[in-house]
Tab-separated table of C-alpha atoms and ligand atoms in Angstrom:
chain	number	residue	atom	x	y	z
A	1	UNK	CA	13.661	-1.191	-24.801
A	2	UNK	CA	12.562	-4.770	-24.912
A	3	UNK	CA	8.835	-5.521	-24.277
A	4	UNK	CA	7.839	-8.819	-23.434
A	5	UNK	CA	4.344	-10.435	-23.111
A	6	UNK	CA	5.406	-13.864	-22.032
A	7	UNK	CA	7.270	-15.632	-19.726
A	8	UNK	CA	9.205	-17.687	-22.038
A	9	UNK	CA	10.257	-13.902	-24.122
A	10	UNK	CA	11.509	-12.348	-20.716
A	11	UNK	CA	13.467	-15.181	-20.239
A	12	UNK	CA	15.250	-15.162	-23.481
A	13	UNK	CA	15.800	-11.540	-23.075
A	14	UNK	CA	16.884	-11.718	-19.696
A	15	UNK	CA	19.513	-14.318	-21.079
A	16	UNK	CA	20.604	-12.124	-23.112
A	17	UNK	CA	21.267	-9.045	-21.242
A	18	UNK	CA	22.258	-10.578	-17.990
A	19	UNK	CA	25.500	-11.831	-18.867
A	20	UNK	CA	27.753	-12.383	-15.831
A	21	UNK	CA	28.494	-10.083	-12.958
A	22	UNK	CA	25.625	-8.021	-14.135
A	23	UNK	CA	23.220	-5.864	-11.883
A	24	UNK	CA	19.617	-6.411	-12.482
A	25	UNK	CA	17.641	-3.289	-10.849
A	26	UNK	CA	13.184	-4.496	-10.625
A	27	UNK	CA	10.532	-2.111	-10.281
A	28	UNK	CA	7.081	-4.307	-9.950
A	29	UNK	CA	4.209	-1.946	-10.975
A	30	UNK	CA	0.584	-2.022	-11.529
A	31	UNK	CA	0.836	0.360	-14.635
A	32	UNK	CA	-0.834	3.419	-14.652
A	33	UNK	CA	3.046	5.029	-13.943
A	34	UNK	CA	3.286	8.712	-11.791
A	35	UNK	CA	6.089	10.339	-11.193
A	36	UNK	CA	6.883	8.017	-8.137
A	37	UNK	CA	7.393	4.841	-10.710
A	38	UNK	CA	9.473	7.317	-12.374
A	39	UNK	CA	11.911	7.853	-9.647
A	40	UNK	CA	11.942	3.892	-9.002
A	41	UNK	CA	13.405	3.537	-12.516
A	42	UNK	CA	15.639	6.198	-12.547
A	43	UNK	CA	17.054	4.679	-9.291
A	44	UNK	CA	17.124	1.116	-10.728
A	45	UNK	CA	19.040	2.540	-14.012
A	46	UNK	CA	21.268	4.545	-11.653
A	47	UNK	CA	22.578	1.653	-9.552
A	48	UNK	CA	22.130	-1.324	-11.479
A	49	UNK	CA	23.729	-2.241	-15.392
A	50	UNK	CA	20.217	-3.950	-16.476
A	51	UNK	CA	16.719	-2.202	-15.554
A	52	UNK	CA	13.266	-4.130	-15.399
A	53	UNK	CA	9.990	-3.362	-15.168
A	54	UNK	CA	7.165	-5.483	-14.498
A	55	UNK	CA	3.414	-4.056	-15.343
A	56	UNK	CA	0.734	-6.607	-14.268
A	57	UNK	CA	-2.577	-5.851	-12.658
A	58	UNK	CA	-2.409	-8.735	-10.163
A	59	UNK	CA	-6.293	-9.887	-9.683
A	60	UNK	CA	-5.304	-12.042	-7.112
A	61	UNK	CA	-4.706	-8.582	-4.573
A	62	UNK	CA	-7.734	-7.075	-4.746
A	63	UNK	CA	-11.118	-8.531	-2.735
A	64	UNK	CA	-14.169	-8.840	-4.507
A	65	UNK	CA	-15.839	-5.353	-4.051
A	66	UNK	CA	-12.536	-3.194	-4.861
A	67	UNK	CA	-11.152	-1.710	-8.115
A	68	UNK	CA	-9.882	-4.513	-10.414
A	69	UNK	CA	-11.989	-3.751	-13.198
A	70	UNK	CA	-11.632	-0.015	-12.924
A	71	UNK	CA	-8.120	0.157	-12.158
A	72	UNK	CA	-6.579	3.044	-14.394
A	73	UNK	CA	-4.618	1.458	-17.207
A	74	UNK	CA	-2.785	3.294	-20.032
A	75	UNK	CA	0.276	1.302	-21.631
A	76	UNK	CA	1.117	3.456	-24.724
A	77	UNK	CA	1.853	6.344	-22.075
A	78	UNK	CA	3.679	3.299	-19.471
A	79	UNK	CA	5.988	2.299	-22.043
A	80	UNK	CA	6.795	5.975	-23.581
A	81	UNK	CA	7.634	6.692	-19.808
A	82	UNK	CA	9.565	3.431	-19.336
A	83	UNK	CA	11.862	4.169	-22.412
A	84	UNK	CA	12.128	7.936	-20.751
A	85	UNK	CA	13.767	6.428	-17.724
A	86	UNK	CA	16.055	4.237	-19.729
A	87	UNK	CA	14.335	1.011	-18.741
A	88	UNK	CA	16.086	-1.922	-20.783
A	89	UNK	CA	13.223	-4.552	-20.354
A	90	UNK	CA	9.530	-3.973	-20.002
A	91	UNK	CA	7.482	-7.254	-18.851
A	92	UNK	CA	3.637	-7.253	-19.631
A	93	UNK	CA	2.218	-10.257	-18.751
A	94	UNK	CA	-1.314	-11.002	-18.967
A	95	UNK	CA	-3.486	-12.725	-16.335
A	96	UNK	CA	-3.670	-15.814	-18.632
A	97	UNK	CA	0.309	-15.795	-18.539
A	98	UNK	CA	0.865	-15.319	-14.873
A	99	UNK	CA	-2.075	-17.601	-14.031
A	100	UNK	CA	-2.668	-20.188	-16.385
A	101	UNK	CA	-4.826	-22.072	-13.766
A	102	UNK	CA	-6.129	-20.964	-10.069
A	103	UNK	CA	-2.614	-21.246	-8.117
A	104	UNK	CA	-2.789	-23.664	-5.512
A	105	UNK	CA	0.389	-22.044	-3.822
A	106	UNK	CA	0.153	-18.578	-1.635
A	107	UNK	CA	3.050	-16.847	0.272
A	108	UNK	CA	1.340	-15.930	3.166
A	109	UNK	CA	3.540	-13.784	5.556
A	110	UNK	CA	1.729	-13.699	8.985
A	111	UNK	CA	1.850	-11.247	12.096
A	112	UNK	CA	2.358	-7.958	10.101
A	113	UNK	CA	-0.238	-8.774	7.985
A	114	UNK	CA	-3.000	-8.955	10.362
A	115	UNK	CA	-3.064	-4.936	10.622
A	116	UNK	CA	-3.734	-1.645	8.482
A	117	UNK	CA	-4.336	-2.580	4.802
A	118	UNK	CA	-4.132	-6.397	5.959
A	119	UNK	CA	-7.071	-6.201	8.248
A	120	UNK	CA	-8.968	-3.861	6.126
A	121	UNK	CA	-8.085	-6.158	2.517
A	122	UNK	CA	-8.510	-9.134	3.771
A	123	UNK	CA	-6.376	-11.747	1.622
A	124	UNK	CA	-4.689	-8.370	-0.007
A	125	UNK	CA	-0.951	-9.376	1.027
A	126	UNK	CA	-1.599	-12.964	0.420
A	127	UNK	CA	-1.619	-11.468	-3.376
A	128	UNK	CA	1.031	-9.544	-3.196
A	129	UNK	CA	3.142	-11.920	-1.503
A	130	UNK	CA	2.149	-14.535	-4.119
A	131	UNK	CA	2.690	-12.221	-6.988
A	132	UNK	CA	6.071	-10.677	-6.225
A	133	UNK	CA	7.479	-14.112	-5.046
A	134	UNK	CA	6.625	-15.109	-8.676
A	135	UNK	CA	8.218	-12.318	-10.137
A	136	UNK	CA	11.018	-12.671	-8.217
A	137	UNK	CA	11.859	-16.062	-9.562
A	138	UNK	CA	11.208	-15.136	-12.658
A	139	UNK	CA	13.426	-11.984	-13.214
A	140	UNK	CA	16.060	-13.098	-10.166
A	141	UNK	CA	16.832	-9.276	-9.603
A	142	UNK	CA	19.753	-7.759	-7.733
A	143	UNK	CA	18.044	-5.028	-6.160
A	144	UNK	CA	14.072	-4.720	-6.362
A	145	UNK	CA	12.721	-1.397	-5.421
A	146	UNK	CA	9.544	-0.296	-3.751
A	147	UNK	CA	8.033	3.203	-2.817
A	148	UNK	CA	7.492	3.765	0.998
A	149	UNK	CA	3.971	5.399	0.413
A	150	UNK	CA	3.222	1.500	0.885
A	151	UNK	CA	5.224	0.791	4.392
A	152	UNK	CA	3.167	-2.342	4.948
A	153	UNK	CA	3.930	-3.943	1.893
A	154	UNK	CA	7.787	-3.106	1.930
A	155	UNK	CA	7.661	-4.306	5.660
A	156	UNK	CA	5.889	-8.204	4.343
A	157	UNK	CA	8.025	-7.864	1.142
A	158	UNK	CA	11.015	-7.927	3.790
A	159	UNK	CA	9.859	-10.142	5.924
A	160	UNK	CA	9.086	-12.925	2.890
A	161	UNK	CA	12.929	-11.925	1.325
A	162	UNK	CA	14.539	-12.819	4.636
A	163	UNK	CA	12.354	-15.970	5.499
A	164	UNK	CA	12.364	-17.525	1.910
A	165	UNK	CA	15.871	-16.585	1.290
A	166	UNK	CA	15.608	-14.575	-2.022
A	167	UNK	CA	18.524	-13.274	-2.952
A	168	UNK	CA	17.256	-9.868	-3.648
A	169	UNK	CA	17.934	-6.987	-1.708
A	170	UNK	CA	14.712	-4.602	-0.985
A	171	UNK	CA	15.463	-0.735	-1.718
A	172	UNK	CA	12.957	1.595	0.204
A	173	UNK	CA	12.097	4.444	-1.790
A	174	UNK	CA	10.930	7.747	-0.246
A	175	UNK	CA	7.349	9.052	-1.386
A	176	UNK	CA	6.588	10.927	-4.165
A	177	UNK	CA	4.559	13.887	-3.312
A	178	UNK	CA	2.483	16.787	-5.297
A	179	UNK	CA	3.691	20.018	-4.230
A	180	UNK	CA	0.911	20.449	-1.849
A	181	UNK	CA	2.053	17.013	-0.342
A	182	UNK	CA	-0.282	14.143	-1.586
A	183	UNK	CA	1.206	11.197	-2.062
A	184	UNK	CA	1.332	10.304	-5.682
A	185	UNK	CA	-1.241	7.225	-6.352
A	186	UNK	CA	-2.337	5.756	-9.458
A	187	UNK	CA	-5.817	6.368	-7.996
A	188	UNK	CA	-5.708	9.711	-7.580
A	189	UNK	CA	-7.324	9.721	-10.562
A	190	UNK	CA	-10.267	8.982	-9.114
A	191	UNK	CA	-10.822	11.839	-6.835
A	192	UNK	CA	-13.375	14.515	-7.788
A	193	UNK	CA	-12.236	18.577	-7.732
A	194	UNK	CA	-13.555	19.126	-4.177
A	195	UNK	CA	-11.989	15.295	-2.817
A	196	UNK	CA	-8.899	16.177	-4.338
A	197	UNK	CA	-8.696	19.824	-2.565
A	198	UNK	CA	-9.635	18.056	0.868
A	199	UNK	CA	-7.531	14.995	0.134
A	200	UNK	CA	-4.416	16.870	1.559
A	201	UNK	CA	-5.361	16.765	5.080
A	202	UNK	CA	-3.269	13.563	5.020
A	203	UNK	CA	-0.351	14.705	4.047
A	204	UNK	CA	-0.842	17.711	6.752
A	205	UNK	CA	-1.405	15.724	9.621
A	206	UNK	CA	1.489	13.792	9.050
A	207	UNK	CA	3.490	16.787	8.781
A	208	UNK	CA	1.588	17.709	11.772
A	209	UNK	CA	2.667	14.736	14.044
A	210	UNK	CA	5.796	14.947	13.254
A	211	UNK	CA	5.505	18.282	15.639
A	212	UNK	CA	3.026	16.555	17.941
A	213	UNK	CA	4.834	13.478	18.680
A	214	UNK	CA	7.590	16.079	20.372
A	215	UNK	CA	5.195	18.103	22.599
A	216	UNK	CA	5.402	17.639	26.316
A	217	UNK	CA	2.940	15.372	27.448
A	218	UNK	CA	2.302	13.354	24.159
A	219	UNK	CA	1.018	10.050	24.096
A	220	UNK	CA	0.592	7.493	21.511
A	221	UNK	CA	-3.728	7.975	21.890
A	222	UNK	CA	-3.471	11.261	22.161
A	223	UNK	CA	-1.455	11.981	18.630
A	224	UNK	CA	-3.542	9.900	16.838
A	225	UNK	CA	-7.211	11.751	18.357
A	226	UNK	CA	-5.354	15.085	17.125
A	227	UNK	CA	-4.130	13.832	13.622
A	228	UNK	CA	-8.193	11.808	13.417
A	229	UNK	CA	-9.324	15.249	14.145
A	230	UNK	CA	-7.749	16.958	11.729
A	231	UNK	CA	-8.724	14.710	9.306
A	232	UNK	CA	-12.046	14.169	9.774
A	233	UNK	CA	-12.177	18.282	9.419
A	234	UNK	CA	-12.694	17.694	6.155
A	235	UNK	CA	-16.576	16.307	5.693
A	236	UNK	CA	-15.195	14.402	2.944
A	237	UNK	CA	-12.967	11.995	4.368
A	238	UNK	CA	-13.989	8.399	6.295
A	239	UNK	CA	-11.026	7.640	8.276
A	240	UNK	CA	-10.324	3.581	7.639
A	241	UNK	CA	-7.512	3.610	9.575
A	242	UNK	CA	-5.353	5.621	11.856
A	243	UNK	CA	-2.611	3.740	13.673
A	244	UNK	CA	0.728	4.544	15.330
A	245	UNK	CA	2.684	1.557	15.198
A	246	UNK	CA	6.110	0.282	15.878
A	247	UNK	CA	7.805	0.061	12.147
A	248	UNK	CA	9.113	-2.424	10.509
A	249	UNK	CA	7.087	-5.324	13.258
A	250	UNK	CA	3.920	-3.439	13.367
A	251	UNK	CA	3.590	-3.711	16.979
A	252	UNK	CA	0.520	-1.715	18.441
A	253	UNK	CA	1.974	1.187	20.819
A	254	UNK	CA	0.028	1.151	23.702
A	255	UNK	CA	-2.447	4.178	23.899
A	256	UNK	CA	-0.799	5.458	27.504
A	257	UNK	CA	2.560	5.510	26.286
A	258	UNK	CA	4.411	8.760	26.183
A	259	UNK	CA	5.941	9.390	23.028
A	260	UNK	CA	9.119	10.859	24.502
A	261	UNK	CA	10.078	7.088	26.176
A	262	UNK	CA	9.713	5.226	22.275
A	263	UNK	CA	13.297	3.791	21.809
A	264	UNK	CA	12.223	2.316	18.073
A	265	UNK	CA	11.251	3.481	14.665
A	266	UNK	CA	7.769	3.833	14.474
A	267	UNK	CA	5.112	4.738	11.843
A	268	UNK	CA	2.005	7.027	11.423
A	269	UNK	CA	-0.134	5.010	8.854
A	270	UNK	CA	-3.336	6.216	7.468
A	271	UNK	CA	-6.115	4.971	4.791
A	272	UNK	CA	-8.621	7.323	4.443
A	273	UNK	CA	-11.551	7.353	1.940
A	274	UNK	CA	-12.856	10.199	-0.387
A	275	UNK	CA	-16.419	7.936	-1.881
A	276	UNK	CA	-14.872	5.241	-3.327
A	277	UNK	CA	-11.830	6.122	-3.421
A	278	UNK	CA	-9.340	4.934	-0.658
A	279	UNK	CA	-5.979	6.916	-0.155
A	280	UNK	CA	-3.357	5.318	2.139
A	281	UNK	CA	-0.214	7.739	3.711
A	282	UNK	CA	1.838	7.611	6.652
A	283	UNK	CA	5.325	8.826	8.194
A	284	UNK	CA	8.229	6.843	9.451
A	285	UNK	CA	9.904	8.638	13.066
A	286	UNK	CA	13.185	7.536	14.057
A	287	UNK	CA	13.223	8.581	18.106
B	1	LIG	O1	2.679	-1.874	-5.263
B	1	LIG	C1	2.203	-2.407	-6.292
B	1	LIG	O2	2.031	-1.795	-7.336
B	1	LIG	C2	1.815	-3.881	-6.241
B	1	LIG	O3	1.315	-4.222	-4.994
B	1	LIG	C3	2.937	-4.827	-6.657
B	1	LIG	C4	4.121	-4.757	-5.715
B	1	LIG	C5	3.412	-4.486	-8.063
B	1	LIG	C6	2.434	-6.267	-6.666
B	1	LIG	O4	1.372	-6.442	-7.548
């Protein structure tokens, strides 16, 4: 396994492994690697003859009062999993590297990015957008692969392929789960014994609507008050957000609707706090 720190290194090793007609499989991480990075490698090694990784802790996504500095960060135990999952290329850039000066440039996708985490982070996707384009030129993948825990972000990442024309093509990953269903997270970490126990009310009440979106009688306000209530059984949890939503546009489903006359996909997407800590979920439903 290859690790580089610079641009100028991953392209030399790119050169050389990418000889023609070759598959190059990206997974774009923060670090801090769970079992669900895991499965994005394993999946990139699986399906594609070159596998890279990209571990960079992109200031530019978080707002002022979030987690930048604290963000959990541990590459001795990233890289010993990256050569576990046969990774061929391991790119570690630092800020310096990635931003030698104050970009001037964003990729700003619009629409989609004026709900969930984009109303709550303001300027969040503007990073991510910015960030991932970058890495995209940089490591031209084949296939670049994302987990679904983050719907909103696959959905802009989608939406920025197909109107910039990258020649990538996006590979949703399911969500990686504990066995009492929390979503893996790099910032699970942060959650206390007791926020941890209570944390799996999201998990449940997606579970749960997946039930309660069948019922006679449902409508769109009505499942979200029961899976809110649910929630906010715990005393624990601050709901950010709640939303059923059309999925991949992010369309708002009006509050009357009944659920049994929805014709797309749609999405249960929660962000729910436990203190500090902030723990996003949701559900896709094909009707
Ligand atoms: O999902 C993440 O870890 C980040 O948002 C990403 C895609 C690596 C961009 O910094």
């Amino acid at each position: 396994m290859i690790v580089c720190r610079t641009i100028q290194e991953l392209k030399a090793s790119l050169s050389e492994l990418r000889t023609d007609r070759k598959s190059l499989g990206f997974v774009p991480t923060m670090g801090y690697l769970h079992e669900g990075h895991a499965s994005l490698l394993r999946r990139a090694e699986e399906e594609n003859d070159v596998t890279v990784l990209s571990i960079f802790v992109n200031p530019l996504q978080f707002g002022p009062n979030e987690d930048l500095d604290r963000y959990p960060r541990d590459e001795e135990r990233d890289l010993a999993i990256a050569a576990e999952c046969g990774t061929d290329i391991v790119f570690l850039p630092s800020v310096k590297e990635m931003y030698p000066k104050r970009p001037l440039t964003t990729v700003l996708v619009s629409g989609i990015t004026s709900r969930l985490c984009g109303a709550s982070r303001p300027g969040h996707f503007d990073g991510v957008g910015t960030v991932v384009s970058k890495l995209f030129h940089l490591v031209i993948p084949t296939r670049a692969y994302f987990g679904m825990k983050d719907a909103q972000q696959v959905a802009v990442i989608e939406q920025m392929v197909h109107d910039l024309n990258f020649e990538v093509e996006i590979v949703r990953c399911e969500t990686v789960r504990e066995p009492d269903g929390l979503a893996l997270s790099s910032r699970n970490v942060y959650l206390s014994a007791e926020q941890r126990e209570q944390a799996v009310r999201l998990s449940q009440s997606l579970q749960m609507a997946g039930d309660w979106l069948y019922a006679p009688g449902m409508t769109a306000g009505q499942l979200k008050r029961n899976i809110v209530s649910h929630i906010t059984e715990s005393e624990l949890a601050e709901i950010d957000y709640a939303e059923f939503l059309t999925y991949p546009s992010l369309e708002p489903i009006d509050e009357q609707t009944s659920t049994a006359t929805l014709e797309e996909q749609t999405i249960v997407a929660l962000a729910v706090k436990f203190g500090t800590t902030r723990l996003i979920d949701n559900r896709l439903f094909d009707i």
